[in-house]
GROMACS .gro file of N, CA, C and O in nm:
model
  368
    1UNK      N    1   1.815  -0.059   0.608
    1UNK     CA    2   1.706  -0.035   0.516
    1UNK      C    3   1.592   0.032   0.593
    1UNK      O    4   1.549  -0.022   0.695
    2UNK      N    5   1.543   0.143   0.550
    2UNK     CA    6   1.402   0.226   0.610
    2UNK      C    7   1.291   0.157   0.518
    2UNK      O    8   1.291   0.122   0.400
    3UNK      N    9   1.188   0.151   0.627
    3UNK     CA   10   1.095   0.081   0.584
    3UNK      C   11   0.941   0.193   0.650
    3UNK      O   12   0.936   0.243   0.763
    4UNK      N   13   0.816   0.208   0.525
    4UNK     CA   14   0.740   0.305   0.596
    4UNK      C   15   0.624   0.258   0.627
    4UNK      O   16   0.545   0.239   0.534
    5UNK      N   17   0.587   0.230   0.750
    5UNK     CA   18   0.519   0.096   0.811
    5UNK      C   19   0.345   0.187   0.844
    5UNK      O   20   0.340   0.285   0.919
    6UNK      N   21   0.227   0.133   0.778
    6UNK     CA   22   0.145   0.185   0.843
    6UNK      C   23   0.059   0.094   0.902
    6UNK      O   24   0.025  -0.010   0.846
    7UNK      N   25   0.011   0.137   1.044
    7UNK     CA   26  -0.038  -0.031   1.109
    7UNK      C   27  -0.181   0.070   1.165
    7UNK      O   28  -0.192   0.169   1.237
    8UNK      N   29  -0.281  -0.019   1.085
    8UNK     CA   30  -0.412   0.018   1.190
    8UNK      C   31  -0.441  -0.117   1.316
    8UNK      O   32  -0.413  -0.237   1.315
    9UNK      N   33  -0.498  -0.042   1.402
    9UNK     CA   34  -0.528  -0.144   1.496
    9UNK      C   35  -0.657  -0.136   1.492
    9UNK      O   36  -0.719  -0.031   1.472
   10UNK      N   37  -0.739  -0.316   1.524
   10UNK     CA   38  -0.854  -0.318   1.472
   10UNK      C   39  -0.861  -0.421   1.645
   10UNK      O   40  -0.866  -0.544   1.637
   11UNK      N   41  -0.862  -0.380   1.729
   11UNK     CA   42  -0.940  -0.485   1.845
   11UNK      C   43  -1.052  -0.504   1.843
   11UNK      O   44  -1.123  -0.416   1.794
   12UNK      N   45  -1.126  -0.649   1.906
   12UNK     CA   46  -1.209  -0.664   1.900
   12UNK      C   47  -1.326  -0.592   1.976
   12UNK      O   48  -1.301  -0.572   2.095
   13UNK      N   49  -1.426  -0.557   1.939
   13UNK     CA   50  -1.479  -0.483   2.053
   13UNK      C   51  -1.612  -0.540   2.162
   13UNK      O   52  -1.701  -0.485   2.227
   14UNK      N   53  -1.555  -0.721   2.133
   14UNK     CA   54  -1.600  -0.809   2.259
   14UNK      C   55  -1.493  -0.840   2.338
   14UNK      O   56  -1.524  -0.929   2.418
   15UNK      N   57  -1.350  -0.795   2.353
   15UNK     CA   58  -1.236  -0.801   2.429
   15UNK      C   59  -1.261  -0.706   2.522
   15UNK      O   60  -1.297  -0.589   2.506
   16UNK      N   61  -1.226  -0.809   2.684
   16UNK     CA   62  -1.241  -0.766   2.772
   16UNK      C   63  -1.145  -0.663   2.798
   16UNK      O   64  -1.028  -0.697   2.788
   17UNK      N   65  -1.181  -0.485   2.844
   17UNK     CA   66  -1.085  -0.426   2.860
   17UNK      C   67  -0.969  -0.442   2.951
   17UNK      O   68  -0.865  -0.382   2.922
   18UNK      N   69  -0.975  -0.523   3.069
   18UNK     CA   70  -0.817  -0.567   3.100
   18UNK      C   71  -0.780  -0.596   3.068
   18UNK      O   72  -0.663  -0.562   3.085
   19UNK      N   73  -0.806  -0.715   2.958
   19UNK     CA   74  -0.730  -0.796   2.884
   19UNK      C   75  -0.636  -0.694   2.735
   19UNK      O   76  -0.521  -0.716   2.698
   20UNK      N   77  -0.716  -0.605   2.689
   20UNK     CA   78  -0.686  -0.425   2.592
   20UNK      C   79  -0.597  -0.409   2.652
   20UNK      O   80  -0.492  -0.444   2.598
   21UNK      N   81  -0.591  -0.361   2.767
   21UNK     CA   82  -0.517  -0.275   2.873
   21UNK      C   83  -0.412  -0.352   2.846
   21UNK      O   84  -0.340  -0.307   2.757
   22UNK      N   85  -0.358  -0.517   2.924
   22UNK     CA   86  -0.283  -0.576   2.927
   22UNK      C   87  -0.187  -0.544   2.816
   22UNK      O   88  -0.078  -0.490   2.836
   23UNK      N   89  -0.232  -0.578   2.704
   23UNK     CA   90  -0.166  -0.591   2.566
   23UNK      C   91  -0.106  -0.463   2.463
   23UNK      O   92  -0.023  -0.467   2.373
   24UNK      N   93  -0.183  -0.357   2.518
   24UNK     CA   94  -0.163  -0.228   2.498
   24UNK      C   95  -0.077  -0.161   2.567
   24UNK      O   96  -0.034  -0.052   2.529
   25UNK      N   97  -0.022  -0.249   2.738
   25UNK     CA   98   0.070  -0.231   2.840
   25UNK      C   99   0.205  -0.288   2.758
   25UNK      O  100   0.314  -0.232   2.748
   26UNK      N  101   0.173  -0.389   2.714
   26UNK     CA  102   0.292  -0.465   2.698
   26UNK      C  103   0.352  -0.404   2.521
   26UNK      O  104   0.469  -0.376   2.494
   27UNK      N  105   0.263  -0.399   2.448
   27UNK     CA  106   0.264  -0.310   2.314
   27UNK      C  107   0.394  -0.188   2.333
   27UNK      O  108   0.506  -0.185   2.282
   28UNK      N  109   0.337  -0.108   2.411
   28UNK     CA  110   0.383   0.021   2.504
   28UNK      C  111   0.543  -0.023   2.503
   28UNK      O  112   0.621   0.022   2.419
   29UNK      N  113   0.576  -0.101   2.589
   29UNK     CA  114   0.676  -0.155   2.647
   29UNK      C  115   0.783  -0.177   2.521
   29UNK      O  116   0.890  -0.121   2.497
   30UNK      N  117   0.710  -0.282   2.448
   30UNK     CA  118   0.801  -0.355   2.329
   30UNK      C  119   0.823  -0.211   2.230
   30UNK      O  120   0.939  -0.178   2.203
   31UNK      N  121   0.752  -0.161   2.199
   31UNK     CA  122   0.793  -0.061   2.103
   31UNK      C  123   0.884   0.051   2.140
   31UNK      O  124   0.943   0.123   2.060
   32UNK      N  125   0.890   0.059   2.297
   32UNK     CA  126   0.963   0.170   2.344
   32UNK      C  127   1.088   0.100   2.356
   32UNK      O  128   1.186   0.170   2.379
   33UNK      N  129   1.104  -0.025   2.346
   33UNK     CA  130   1.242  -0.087   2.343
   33UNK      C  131   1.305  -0.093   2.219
   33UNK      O  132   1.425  -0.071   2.209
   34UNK      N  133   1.235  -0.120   2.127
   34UNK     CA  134   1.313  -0.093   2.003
   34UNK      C  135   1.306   0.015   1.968
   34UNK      O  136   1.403   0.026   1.893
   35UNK      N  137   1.229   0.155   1.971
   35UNK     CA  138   1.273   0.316   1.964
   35UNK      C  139   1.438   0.329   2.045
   35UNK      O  140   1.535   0.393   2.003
   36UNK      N  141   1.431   0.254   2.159
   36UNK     CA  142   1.578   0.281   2.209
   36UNK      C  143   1.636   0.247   2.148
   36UNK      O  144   1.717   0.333   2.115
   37UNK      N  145   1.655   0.142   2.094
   37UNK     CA  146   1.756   0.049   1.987
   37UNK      C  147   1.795   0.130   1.874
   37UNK      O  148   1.915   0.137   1.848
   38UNK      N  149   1.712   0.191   1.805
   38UNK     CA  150   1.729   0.261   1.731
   38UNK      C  151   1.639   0.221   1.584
   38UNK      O  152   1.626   0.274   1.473
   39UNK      N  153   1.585   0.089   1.655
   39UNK     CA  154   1.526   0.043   1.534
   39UNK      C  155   1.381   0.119   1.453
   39UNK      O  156   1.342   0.129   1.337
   40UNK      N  157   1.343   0.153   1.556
   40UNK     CA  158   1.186   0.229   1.509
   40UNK      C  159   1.177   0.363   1.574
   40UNK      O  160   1.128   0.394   1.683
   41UNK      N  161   1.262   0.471   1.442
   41UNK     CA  162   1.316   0.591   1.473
   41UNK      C  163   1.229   0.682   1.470
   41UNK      O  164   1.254   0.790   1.523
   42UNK      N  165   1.067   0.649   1.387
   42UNK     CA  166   0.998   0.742   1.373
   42UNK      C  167   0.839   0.689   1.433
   42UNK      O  168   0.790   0.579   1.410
   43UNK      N  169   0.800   0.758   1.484
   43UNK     CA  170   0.648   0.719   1.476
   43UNK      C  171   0.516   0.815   1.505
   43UNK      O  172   0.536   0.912   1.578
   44UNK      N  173   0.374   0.795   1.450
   44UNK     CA  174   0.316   0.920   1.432
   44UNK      C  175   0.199   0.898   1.416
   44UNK      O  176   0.154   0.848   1.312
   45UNK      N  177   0.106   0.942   1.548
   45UNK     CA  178  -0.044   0.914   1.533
   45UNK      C  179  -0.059   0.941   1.425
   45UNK      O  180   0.024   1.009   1.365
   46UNK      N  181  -0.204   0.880   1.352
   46UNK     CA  182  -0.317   0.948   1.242
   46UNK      C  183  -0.415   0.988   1.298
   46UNK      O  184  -0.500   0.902   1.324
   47UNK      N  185  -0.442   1.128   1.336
   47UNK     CA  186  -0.547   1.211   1.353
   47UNK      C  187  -0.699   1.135   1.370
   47UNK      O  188  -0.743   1.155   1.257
   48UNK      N  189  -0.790   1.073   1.430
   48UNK     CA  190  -0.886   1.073   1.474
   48UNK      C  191  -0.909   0.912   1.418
   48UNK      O  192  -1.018   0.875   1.375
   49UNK      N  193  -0.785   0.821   1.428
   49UNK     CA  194  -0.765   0.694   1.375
   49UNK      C  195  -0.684   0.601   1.466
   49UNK      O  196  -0.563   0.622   1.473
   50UNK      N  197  -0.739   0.498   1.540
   50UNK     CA  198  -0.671   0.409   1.597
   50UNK      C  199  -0.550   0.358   1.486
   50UNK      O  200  -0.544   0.241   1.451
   51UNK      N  201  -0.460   0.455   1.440
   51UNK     CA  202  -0.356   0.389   1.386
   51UNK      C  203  -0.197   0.468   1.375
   51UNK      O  204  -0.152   0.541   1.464
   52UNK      N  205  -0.144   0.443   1.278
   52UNK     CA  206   0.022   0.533   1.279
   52UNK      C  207   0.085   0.482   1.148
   52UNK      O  208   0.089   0.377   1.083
   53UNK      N  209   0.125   0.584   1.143
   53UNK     CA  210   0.248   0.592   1.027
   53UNK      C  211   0.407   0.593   1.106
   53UNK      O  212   0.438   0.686   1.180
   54UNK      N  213   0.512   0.462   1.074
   54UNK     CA  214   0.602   0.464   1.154
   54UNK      C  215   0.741   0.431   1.061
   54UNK      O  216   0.741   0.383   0.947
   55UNK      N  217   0.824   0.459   1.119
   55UNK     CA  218   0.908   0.419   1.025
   55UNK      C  219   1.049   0.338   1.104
   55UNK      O  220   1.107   0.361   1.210
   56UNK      N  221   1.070   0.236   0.997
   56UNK     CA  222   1.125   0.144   1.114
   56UNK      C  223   1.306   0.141   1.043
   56UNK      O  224   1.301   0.158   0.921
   57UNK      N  225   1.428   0.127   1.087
   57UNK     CA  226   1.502   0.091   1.056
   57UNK      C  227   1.562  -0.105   1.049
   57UNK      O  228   1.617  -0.147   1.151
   58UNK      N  229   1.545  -0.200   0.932
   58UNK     CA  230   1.563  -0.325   0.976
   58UNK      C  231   1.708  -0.318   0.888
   58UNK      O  232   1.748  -0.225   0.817
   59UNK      N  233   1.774  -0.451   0.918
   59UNK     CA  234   1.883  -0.447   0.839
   59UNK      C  235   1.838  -0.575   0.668
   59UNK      O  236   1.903  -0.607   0.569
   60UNK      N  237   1.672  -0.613   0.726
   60UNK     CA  238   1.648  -0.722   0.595
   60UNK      C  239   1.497  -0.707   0.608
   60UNK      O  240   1.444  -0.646   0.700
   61UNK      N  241   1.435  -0.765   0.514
   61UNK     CA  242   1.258  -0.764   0.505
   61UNK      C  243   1.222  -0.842   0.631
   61UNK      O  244   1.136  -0.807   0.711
   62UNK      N  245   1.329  -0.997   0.644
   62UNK     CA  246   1.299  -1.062   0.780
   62UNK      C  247   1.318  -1.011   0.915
   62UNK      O  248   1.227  -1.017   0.998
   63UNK      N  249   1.413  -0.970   0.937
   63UNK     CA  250   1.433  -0.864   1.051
   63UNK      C  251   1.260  -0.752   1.080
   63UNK      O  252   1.171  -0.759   1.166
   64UNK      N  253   1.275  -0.692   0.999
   64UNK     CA  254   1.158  -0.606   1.013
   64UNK      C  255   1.042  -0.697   0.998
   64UNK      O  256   0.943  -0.638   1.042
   65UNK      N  257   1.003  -0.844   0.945
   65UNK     CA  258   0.848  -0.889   0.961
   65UNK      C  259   0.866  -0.965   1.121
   65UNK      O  260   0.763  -0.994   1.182
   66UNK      N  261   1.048  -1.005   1.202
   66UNK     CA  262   0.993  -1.026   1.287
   66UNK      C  263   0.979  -0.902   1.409
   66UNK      O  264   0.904  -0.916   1.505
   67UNK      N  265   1.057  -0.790   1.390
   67UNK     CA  266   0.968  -0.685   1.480
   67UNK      C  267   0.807  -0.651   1.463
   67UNK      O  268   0.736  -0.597   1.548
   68UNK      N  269   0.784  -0.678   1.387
   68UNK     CA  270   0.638  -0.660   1.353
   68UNK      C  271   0.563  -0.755   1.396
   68UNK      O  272   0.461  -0.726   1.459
   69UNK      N  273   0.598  -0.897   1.370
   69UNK     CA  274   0.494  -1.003   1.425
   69UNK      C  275   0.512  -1.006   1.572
   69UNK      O  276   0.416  -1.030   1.644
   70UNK      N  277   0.668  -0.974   1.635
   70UNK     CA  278   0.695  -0.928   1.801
   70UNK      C  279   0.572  -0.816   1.871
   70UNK      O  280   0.561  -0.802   1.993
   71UNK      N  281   0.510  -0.762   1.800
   71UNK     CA  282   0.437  -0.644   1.833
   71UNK      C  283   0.302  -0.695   1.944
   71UNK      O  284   0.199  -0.716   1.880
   72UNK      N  285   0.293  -0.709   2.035
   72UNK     CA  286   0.142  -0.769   2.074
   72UNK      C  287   0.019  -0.777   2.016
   72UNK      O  288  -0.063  -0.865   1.991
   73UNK      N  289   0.030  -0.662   2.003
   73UNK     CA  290  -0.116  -0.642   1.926
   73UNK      C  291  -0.108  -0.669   1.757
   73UNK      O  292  -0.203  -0.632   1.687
   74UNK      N  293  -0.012  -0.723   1.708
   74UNK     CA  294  -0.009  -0.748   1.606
   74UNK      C  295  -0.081  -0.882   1.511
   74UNK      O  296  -0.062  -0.916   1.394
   75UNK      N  297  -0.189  -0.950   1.645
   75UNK     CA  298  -0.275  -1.021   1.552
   75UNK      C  299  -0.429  -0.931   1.545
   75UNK      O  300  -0.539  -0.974   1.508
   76UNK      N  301  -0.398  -0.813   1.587
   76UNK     CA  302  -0.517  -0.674   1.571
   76UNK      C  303  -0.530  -0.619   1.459
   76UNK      O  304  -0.636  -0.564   1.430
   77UNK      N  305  -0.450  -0.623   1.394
   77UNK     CA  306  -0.352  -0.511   1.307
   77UNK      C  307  -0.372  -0.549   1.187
   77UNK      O  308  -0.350  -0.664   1.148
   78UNK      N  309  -0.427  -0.435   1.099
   78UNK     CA  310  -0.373  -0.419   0.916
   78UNK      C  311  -0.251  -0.371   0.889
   78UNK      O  312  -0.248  -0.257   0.845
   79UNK      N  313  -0.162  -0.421   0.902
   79UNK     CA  314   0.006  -0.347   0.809
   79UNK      C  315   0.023  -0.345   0.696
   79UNK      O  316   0.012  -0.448   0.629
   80UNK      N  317   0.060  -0.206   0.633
   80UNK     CA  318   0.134  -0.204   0.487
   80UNK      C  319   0.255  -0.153   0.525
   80UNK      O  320   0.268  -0.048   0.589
   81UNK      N  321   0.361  -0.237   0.482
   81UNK     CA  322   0.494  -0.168   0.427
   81UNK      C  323   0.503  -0.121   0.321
   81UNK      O  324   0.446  -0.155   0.217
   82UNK      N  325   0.575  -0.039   0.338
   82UNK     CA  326   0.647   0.064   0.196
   82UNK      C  327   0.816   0.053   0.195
   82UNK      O  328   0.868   0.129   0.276
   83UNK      N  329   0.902  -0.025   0.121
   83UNK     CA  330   1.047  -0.010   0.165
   83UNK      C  331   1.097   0.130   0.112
   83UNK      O  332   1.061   0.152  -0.004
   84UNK      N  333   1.162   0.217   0.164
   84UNK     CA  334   1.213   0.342   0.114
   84UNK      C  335   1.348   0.355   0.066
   84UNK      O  336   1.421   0.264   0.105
   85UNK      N  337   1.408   0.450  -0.013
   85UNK     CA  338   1.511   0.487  -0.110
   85UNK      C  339   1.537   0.615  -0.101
   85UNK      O  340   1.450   0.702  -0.101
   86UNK      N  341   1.698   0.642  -0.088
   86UNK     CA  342   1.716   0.744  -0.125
   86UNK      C  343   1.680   0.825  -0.227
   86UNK      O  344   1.717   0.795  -0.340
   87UNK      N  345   1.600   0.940  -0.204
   87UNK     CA  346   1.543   1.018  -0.347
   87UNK      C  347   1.670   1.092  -0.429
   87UNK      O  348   1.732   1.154  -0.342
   88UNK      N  349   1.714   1.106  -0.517
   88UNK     CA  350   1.828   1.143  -0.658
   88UNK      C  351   1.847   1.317  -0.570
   88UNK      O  352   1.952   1.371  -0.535
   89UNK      N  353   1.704   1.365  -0.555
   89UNK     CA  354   1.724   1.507  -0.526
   89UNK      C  355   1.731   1.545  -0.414
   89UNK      O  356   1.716   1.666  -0.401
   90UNK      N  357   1.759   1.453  -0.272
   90UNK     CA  358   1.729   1.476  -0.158
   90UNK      C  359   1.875   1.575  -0.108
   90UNK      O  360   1.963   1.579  -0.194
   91UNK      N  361   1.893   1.623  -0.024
   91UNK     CA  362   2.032   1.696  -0.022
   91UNK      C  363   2.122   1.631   0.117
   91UNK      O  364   2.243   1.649   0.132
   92UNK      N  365   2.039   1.558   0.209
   92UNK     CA  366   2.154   1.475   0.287
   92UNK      C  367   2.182   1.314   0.226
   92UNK      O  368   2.267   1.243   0.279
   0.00000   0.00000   0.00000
């Protein structure tokens, strides 16, 4: 199931920046492990916005809320999902 994930990140801006750094290190890390996986095939700054439009492959809604709550920075974060569908007129 494709799912179209948009996550703003909202840190605090009394957080000590090593502690940013840290979590933004480890953020880094976790997401580049599941891009390998294959799970989170797409992803895509928003232009002049601490945030992204991403798109994730899960095989259930639970699968994908726990890559998402796995995320570090994900007690930072506004997420909306969108679950996606094949469109009738798409040609692949």
């Amino acid at each position: 199931m494709l799912f179209l994930v948009r996550m703003d990140v909202k840190i605090p801006a009394d957080m000590p920046v090593a502690l940013a750094d840290e979590i933004k290190a480890r953020e880094k890390a976790y997401s580049q492990d599941l891009q390998r996986q294959g799970k989170w095939p797409h992803i895509w700054r928003v232009v002049g916005e601490y945030a992204n439009y991403s798109v994730f492959d899960a095989e259930s809604n639970d699968e994908l809320h726990a890559m998402l709550s796995g995320l570090p920075l994900f007690p930072y974060m506004e997420i909306h999902v969108t679950p996606l569908a094949r469109h009738p007129s798409s040609i692949r």
